GROMACS .gro file of C-alpha atoms in nm:
model
  341
    1MET     CA    1   0.000   0.000   0.000
    2LEU     CA    2   0.131   0.344  -0.095
    3LYS     CA    3   0.112   0.646   0.133
    4VAL     CA    4  -0.059   0.952  -0.010
    5ASP     CA    5   0.264   1.149  -0.054
    6GLU     CA    6   0.428   0.852  -0.228
    7LEU     CA    7   0.141   0.827  -0.475
    8GLU     CA    8   0.155   1.203  -0.533
    9LYS     CA    9   0.527   1.182  -0.603
   10GLN     CA   10   0.474   0.909  -0.864
   11LEU     CA   11   0.192   1.097  -1.034
   12ASN     CA   12   0.384   1.428  -1.027
   13GLN     CA   13   0.661   1.249  -1.215
   14GLY     CA   14   0.412   1.141  -1.481
   15TYR     CA   15   0.392   0.774  -1.381
   16CYS     CA   16   0.051   0.621  -1.436
   17GLN     CA   17   0.000   0.252  -1.508
   18GLY     CA   18  -0.207  -0.057  -1.425
   19MET     CA   19  -0.468  -0.092  -1.151
   20TYR     CA   20  -0.541   0.151  -0.870
   21LEU     CA   21  -0.766   0.141  -0.566
   22LEU     CA   22  -0.813   0.483  -0.406
   23TYR     CA   23  -1.033   0.509  -0.098
   24GLY     CA   24  -1.078   0.692   0.230
   25GLU     CA   25  -1.230   0.990   0.411
   26GLU     CA   26  -1.002   1.260   0.272
   27THR     CA   27  -1.198   1.305  -0.050
   28PHE     CA   28  -1.033   1.636  -0.149
   29LEU     CA   29  -0.687   1.480  -0.181
   30LEU     CA   30  -0.835   1.167  -0.339
   31GLU     CA   31  -1.006   1.367  -0.613
   32GLN     CA   32  -0.693   1.578  -0.657
   33ASN     CA   33  -0.489   1.266  -0.727
   34LEU     CA   34  -0.756   1.125  -0.955
   35ASN     CA   35  -0.729   1.443  -1.160
   36LYS     CA   36  -0.352   1.389  -1.181
   37ILE     CA   37  -0.414   1.040  -1.319
   38LYS     CA   38  -0.647   1.188  -1.582
   39LYS     CA   39  -0.391   1.456  -1.668
   40ASN     CA   40  -0.111   1.199  -1.704
   41PHE     CA   41  -0.336   0.980  -1.918
   42GLY     CA   42  -0.386   1.260  -2.170
   43GLU     CA   43  -0.678   1.322  -2.404
   44ILE     CA   44  -0.998   1.146  -2.299
   45VAL     CA   45  -1.312   1.086  -2.502
   46LYS     CA   46  -1.604   0.954  -2.300
   47GLY     CA   47  -1.734   0.624  -2.434
   48ILE     CA   48  -1.421   0.565  -2.643
   49ASN     CA   49  -1.110   0.574  -2.424
   50TYR     CA   50  -1.278   0.699  -2.106
   51ILE     CA   51  -1.532   0.475  -1.933
   52LEU     CA   52  -1.722   0.537  -1.610
   53ILE     CA   53  -1.846   0.241  -1.405
   54ASP     CA   54  -2.062   0.235  -1.092
   55GLU     CA   55  -2.279  -0.013  -0.903
   56ASN     CA   56  -2.543  -0.002  -1.176
   57ASN     CA   57  -2.315  -0.120  -1.458
   58ILE     CA   58  -2.033  -0.302  -1.277
   59GLN     CA   59  -2.133  -0.615  -1.467
   60GLU     CA   60  -1.997  -0.446  -1.783
   61LEU     CA   61  -1.645  -0.399  -1.641
   62ILE     CA   62  -1.487  -0.701  -1.809
   63ALA     CA   63  -1.645  -0.619  -2.147
   64ASP     CA   64  -1.523  -0.259  -2.119
   65ILE     CA   65  -1.168  -0.377  -2.046
   66GLU     CA   66  -1.173  -0.607  -2.347
   67THR     CA   67  -1.324  -0.355  -2.590
   68PRO     CA   68  -1.044  -0.174  -2.781
   69ALA     CA   69  -1.001   0.201  -2.735
   70PHE     CA   70  -1.045   0.270  -3.106
   71GLY     CA   71  -0.788   0.524  -3.222
   72TYR     CA   72  -0.613   0.535  -2.886
   73ALA     CA   73  -0.335   0.328  -2.731
   74LYS     CA   74  -0.503   0.291  -2.391
   75LYS     CA   75  -0.834   0.326  -2.215
   76LEU     CA   76  -0.901   0.490  -1.878
   77ILE     CA   77  -1.171   0.315  -1.674
   78ILE     CA   78  -1.289   0.470  -1.349
   79ALA     CA   79  -1.505   0.241  -1.135
   80ARG     CA   80  -1.658   0.440  -0.848
   81ASN     CA   81  -1.840   0.294  -0.545
   82THR     CA   82  -1.919  -0.032  -0.722
   83GLY     CA   83  -1.974  -0.245  -0.411
   84ILE     CA   84  -1.724  -0.511  -0.515
   85PHE     CA   85  -1.493  -0.433  -0.222
   86LYS     CA   86  -1.745  -0.543   0.038
   87ARG     CA   87  -1.730  -0.882   0.203
   88GLU     CA   88  -2.020  -1.122   0.173
   89SER     CA   89  -2.221  -1.152   0.492
   90LYS     CA   90  -2.524  -1.351   0.592
   91GLY     CA   91  -2.846  -1.160   0.574
   92ARG     CA   92  -2.708  -0.890   0.343
   93SER     CA   93  -2.947  -0.829   0.058
   94GLY     CA   94  -2.885  -0.644  -0.267
   95GLY     CA   95  -2.542  -0.530  -0.386
   96VAL     CA   96  -2.306  -0.720  -0.613
   97SER     CA   97  -2.347  -1.096  -0.624
   98LYS     CA   98  -2.071  -1.329  -0.509
   99GLU     CA   99  -2.065  -1.485  -0.855
  100LEU     CA  100  -1.991  -1.150  -1.021
  101LYS     CA  101  -1.725  -1.063  -0.764
  102ASP     CA  102  -1.554  -1.399  -0.820
  103LYS     CA  103  -1.574  -1.354  -1.198
  104ILE     CA  104  -1.415  -1.007  -1.181
  105ASN     CA  105  -1.150  -1.125  -0.936
  106ASP     CA  106  -1.051  -1.421  -1.154
  107TYR     CA  107  -1.040  -1.199  -1.462
  108LEU     CA  108  -0.811  -0.943  -1.296
  109LYS     CA  109  -0.571  -1.216  -1.182
  110GLU     CA  110  -0.562  -1.395  -1.515
  111ASN     CA  111  -0.536  -1.091  -1.741
  112VAL     CA  112  -0.308  -0.853  -1.551
  113GLU     CA  113  -0.062  -0.825  -1.843
  114ILE     CA  114  -0.336  -0.730  -2.087
  115ILE     CA  115  -0.476  -0.476  -1.839
  116ASN     CA  116  -0.133  -0.316  -1.787
  117GLU     CA  117  -0.082  -0.288  -2.163
  118THR     CA  118  -0.423  -0.157  -2.268
  119VAL     CA  119  -0.601  -0.007  -1.967
  120ILE     CA  120  -0.557   0.215  -1.666
  121LEU     CA  121  -0.818   0.087  -1.421
  122VAL     CA  122  -0.901   0.304  -1.120
  123PHE     CA  123  -1.134   0.183  -0.845
  124ILE     CA  124  -1.262   0.458  -0.614
  125GLU     CA  125  -1.445   0.373  -0.292
  126ASN     CA  126  -1.561   0.557   0.018
  127ALA     CA  127  -1.462   0.256   0.229
  128VAL     CA  128  -1.338  -0.095   0.159
  129GLU     CA  129  -1.325  -0.436   0.324
  130LYS     CA  130  -1.027  -0.659   0.263
  131ASN     CA  131  -1.192  -0.923   0.048
  132SER     CA  132  -1.047  -1.131  -0.235
  133ILE     CA  133  -1.062  -0.850  -0.494
  134TYR     CA  134  -0.884  -0.614  -0.253
  135ASN     CA  135  -0.608  -0.873  -0.210
  136THR     CA  136  -0.578  -0.909  -0.587
  137VAL     CA  137  -0.545  -0.535  -0.647
  138GLU     CA  138  -0.297  -0.509  -0.359
  139LYS     CA  139  -0.082  -0.779  -0.518
  140LEU     CA  140  -0.107  -0.667  -0.881
  141GLY     CA  141  -0.172  -0.293  -0.860
  142THR     CA  142  -0.153   0.010  -0.632
  143ILE     CA  143  -0.367   0.081  -0.324
  144CYS     CA  144  -0.378   0.414  -0.143
  145ASN     CA  145  -0.586   0.489   0.165
  146PHE     CA  146  -0.669   0.859   0.185
  147GLU     CA  147  -0.700   0.888   0.561
  148GLU     CA  148  -0.785   1.223   0.717
  149GLN     CA  149  -0.460   1.416   0.740
  150LYS     CA  150  -0.293   1.476   1.074
  151PRO     CA  151  -0.218   1.835   1.177
  152PHE     CA  152   0.155   1.817   1.095
  153GLN     CA  153   0.071   1.685   0.746
  154ILE     CA  154  -0.189   1.957   0.693
  155ILE     CA  155   0.055   2.226   0.811
  156LYS     CA  156   0.315   2.099   0.564
  157ARG     CA  157   0.065   2.119   0.276
  158LEU     CA  158  -0.065   2.462   0.373
  159LYS     CA  159   0.289   2.594   0.415
  160LYS     CA  160   0.371   2.472   0.064
  161ILE     CA  161   0.065   2.648  -0.080
  162CYS     CA  162   0.153   2.974   0.095
  163ASN     CA  163   0.515   2.952  -0.026
  164SER     CA  164   0.397   2.907  -0.384
  165TYR     CA  165   0.219   3.245  -0.356
  166LYS     CA  166   0.517   3.401  -0.174
  167VAL     CA  167   0.312   3.451   0.142
  168ASN     CA  168   0.473   3.401   0.482
  169VAL     CA  169   0.314   3.209   0.769
  170ASP     CA  170   0.464   3.030   1.069
  171GLU     CA  171   0.368   2.687   1.200
  172ASN     CA  172   0.206   2.820   1.519
  173THR     CA  173  -0.029   3.035   1.311
  174LEU     CA  174  -0.118   2.738   1.090
  175GLN     CA  175  -0.180   2.528   1.403
  176TYR     CA  176  -0.420   2.797   1.525
  177PHE     CA  177  -0.579   2.802   1.178
  178ILE     CA  178  -0.649   2.427   1.201
  179GLU     CA  179  -0.789   2.461   1.554
  180CYS     CA  180  -1.030   2.728   1.428
  181CYS     CA  181  -1.129   2.582   1.093
  182GLY     CA  182  -1.101   2.203   1.143
  183THR     CA  183  -0.908   1.941   0.947
  184ASN     CA  184  -1.119   1.905   0.632
  185MET     CA  185  -0.881   1.983   0.346
  186GLN     CA  186  -1.147   2.132   0.117
  187ASP     CA  187  -1.257   2.376   0.389
  188LEU     CA  188  -0.897   2.464   0.472
  189ILE     CA  189  -0.803   2.528   0.109
  190ASN     CA  190  -1.102   2.762   0.071
  191GLU     CA  191  -1.007   2.954   0.386
  192ILE     CA  192  -0.631   2.972   0.318
  193ARG     CA  193  -0.701   3.124  -0.024
  194LYS     CA  194  -0.880   3.416   0.147
  195LEU     CA  195  -0.586   3.465   0.382
  196ILE     CA  196  -0.335   3.453   0.096
  197GLU     CA  197  -0.529   3.715  -0.100
  198TYR     CA  198  -0.552   3.935   0.208
  199ALA     CA  199  -0.183   3.908   0.297
  200GLY     CA  200  -0.064   3.960  -0.062
  201GLU     CA  201   0.274   3.873  -0.212
  202ASN     CA  202   0.556   3.896   0.046
  203GLY     CA  203   0.293   3.953   0.316
  204THR     CA  204   0.245   3.750   0.634
  205ILE     CA  205  -0.064   3.568   0.758
  206LYS     CA  206  -0.130   3.645   1.126
  207LYS     CA  207  -0.364   3.504   1.388
  208GLN     CA  208  -0.577   3.819   1.388
  209ASP     CA  209  -0.629   3.771   1.013
  210ILE     CA  210  -0.775   3.427   1.085
  211ASP     CA  211  -1.008   3.575   1.348
  212LYS     CA  212  -1.112   3.850   1.107
  213LEU     CA  213  -1.160   3.656   0.781
  214CYS     CA  214  -1.212   3.284   0.839
  215ILE     CA  215  -1.531   3.091   0.895
  216LYS     CA  216  -1.465   2.913   1.223
  217LYS     CA  217  -1.614   2.575   1.304
  218ILE     CA  218  -1.881   2.591   1.572
  219GLU     CA  219  -1.672   2.356   1.789
  220SER     CA  220  -1.390   2.614   1.787
  221ILE     CA  221  -1.629   2.894   1.881
  222ILE     CA  222  -1.767   2.685   2.168
  223PHE     CA  223  -1.409   2.654   2.295
  224ASP     CA  224  -1.392   3.036   2.302
  225LEU     CA  225  -1.727   3.058   2.481
  226THR     CA  226  -1.622   2.801   2.739
  227ASP     CA  227  -1.287   2.975   2.795
  228ASN     CA  228  -1.478   3.289   2.890
  229LEU     CA  229  -1.709   3.092   3.117
  230GLY     CA  230  -1.415   2.932   3.292
  231GLN     CA  231  -1.276   3.280   3.364
  232LYS     CA  232  -1.623   3.401   3.476
  233LYS     CA  233  -1.630   3.658   3.194
  234VAL     CA  234  -2.004   3.666   3.142
  235LYS     CA  235  -2.005   3.962   2.900
  236GLU     CA  236  -1.753   3.798   2.665
  237ALA     CA  237  -1.930   3.461   2.688
  238MET     CA  238  -2.263   3.621   2.598
  239GLU     CA  239  -2.102   3.804   2.305
  240VAL     CA  240  -1.977   3.473   2.164
  241LEU     CA  241  -2.327   3.325   2.204
  242TYR     CA  242  -2.493   3.627   2.036
  243ASN     CA  243  -2.243   3.615   1.748
  244LEU     CA  244  -2.320   3.246   1.696
  245ILE     CA  245  -2.692   3.320   1.684
  246ALA     CA  246  -2.633   3.619   1.453
  247SER     CA  247  -2.437   3.396   1.214
  248LYS     CA  248  -2.755   3.189   1.167
  249GLU     CA  249  -2.635   2.885   1.359
  250PRO     CA  250  -2.950   2.699   1.469
  251ILE     CA  251  -3.004   2.741   1.842
  252GLN     CA  252  -3.064   2.366   1.876
  253LYS     CA  253  -2.723   2.299   1.721
  254ILE     CA  254  -2.561   2.545   1.961
  255LEU     CA  255  -2.726   2.368   2.255
  256ILE     CA  256  -2.617   2.022   2.137
  257THR     CA  257  -2.259   2.136   2.068
  258LEU     CA  258  -2.234   2.310   2.404
  259TYR     CA  259  -2.375   2.003   2.582
  260ASN     CA  260  -2.128   1.769   2.405
  261HIS     CA  261  -1.841   2.004   2.484
  262PHE     CA  262  -1.916   2.013   2.857
  263LYS     CA  263  -1.961   1.638   2.857
  264LYS     CA  264  -1.614   1.600   2.706
  265LEU     CA  265  -1.468   1.831   2.970
  266TYR     CA  266  -1.638   1.616   3.235
  267PHE     CA  267  -1.483   1.302   3.081
  268VAL     CA  268  -1.143   1.474   3.087
  269LYS     CA  269  -1.177   1.549   3.460
  270LEU     CA  270  -1.272   1.187   3.528
  271SER     CA  271  -0.988   1.058   3.309
  272ILE     CA  272  -0.736   1.264   3.503
  273GLU     CA  273  -0.889   1.162   3.835
  274TYR     CA  274  -0.882   0.790   3.753
  275ASN     CA  275  -0.559   0.801   3.548
  276LYS     CA  276  -0.728   0.708   3.218
  277ASP     CA  277  -0.616   0.798   2.867
  278ILE     CA  278  -0.789   1.124   2.768
  279ALA     CA  279  -0.778   1.063   2.392
  280GLU     CA  280  -0.934   0.722   2.440
  281SER     CA  281  -1.203   0.858   2.673
  282LEU     CA  282  -1.295   1.126   2.418
  283GLN     CA  283  -1.272   0.879   2.127
  284LEU     CA  284  -1.050   1.117   1.933
  285LYS     CA  285  -0.937   1.028   1.582
  286PRO     CA  286  -0.563   1.034   1.499
  287ASN     CA  287  -0.601   1.374   1.332
  288GLN     CA  288  -0.769   1.516   1.645
  289MET     CA  289  -0.495   1.442   1.898
  290PHE     CA  290  -0.406   1.812   1.920
  291LEU     CA  291  -0.736   1.858   2.107
  292VAL     CA  292  -0.612   1.663   2.411
  293ASN     CA  293  -0.412   1.955   2.552
  294LYS     CA  294  -0.690   2.203   2.470
  295TYR     CA  295  -0.947   2.001   2.662
  296ARG     CA  296  -0.702   1.934   2.946
  297GLN     CA  297  -0.619   2.303   2.987
  298GLN     CA  298  -0.980   2.414   2.969
  299ALA     CA  299  -1.097   2.149   3.217
  300LYS     CA  300  -0.871   2.306   3.479
  301SER     CA  301  -1.107   2.607   3.493
  302PHE     CA  302  -1.398   2.394   3.615
  303LYS     CA  303  -1.466   2.170   3.911
  304THR     CA  304  -1.605   1.825   3.834
  305SER     CA  305  -1.922   1.911   4.027
  306GLU     CA  306  -1.966   2.232   3.824
  307LEU     CA  307  -1.943   2.045   3.495
  308LYS     CA  308  -2.189   1.785   3.615
  309ASN     CA  309  -2.429   2.061   3.719
  310ILE     CA  310  -2.405   2.244   3.384
  311ILE     CA  311  -2.463   1.919   3.192
  312GLN     CA  312  -2.775   1.852   3.399
  313LYS     CA  313  -2.905   2.206   3.344
  314LEU     CA  314  -2.856   2.174   2.968
  315GLN     CA  315  -3.047   1.844   2.973
  316ASP     CA  316  -3.326   2.007   3.175
  317LEU     CA  317  -3.336   2.299   2.930
  318ASP     CA  318  -3.377   2.062   2.637
  319TYR     CA  319  -3.667   1.887   2.813
  320LYS     CA  320  -3.842   2.212   2.910
  321TYR     CA  321  -3.802   2.346   2.556
  322LYS     CA  322  -3.954   2.032   2.404
  323ILE     CA  323  -4.266   2.059   2.623
  324GLY     CA  324  -4.297   2.433   2.556
  325LEU     CA  325  -4.200   2.569   2.898
  326ILE     CA  326  -3.904   2.785   2.791
  327ASP     CA  327  -3.739   2.952   2.493
  328LEU     CA  328  -3.397   2.803   2.411
  329ASN     CA  329  -3.225   3.140   2.371
  330VAL     CA  330  -3.351   3.260   2.708
  331GLY     CA  331  -3.267   2.927   2.873
  332LEU     CA  332  -2.909   2.924   2.743
  333GLU     CA  333  -2.851   3.283   2.852
  334ALA     CA  334  -2.985   3.201   3.199
  335ILE     CA  335  -2.754   2.899   3.239
  336LEU     CA  336  -2.444   3.092   3.128
  337CYS     CA  337  -2.523   3.392   3.348
  338ALA     CA  338  -2.602   3.171   3.649
  339TYR     CA  339  -2.263   2.998   3.623
  340CYS     CA  340  -2.073   3.326   3.600
  341SER     CA  341  -2.261   3.492   3.887
   0.00000   0.00000   0.00000
């Protein structure tokens, strides 16, 4: 299995041959590399040397491989979310039959030389299970899992983009950028473009530029709100809440996010108290490990009993709202003010 940067290096050098299986959660980078494969392949004419396959016509895959690309040396076949990389399981209905999977698997194994000479075959999946076809592609072709990027990988990519536009930015600022805007590459690319335009050639991106220009994730804003609560700064906490509401965030979403955030802080306090792993308690993904220190630091501003009390009040607010006893905006304001008083 190739790592993402290894695949990118191959494709940047113009290499493109045989069978590929590209899958994973980081769809922006996946699609970016698929476009590189198309670019390396050259001119494409749909229906002639460019064939698209999905779950509705996967049965035509073998025939499409065998049909010559009239007028062209090779054919590019992209098979997206076909269902052939799922294991058979009892009780599963629909999908691709075992007979068709076996037929495709046998064909790939027995005709790999023909495929390498006449076709570039790219399978694209959201997720895969390691079945027989997966094993065949792993042995005879190239597999790349586009996992969500970790912060240090994201920082490296963003730094490279900024350098290409001759815009300066340090790693601490990019770390803050990720904390504010999340780890989704498509979102980050959109936001970094704004910052690059604002800074201009030979300019420098600063933290205040991120605060001024970027669309922050609600989870990041809740961190700011909770920081103010922990310091008993009721005015600042209320300003964050009002800004969230003014930005058209649904009040129910604000309540849920705030509730989940306090619950995580509560879990952090318990993890520290009972010497448990914080990342495991919070069920953080590998690309979210930078949140451990943020939660740990913020949890210091609250007593365990205070967190438990706030969680209960948020639960009570949700119940009273559902039976029509209180307005959510008023209820949230009352809870925040009561804590700071």
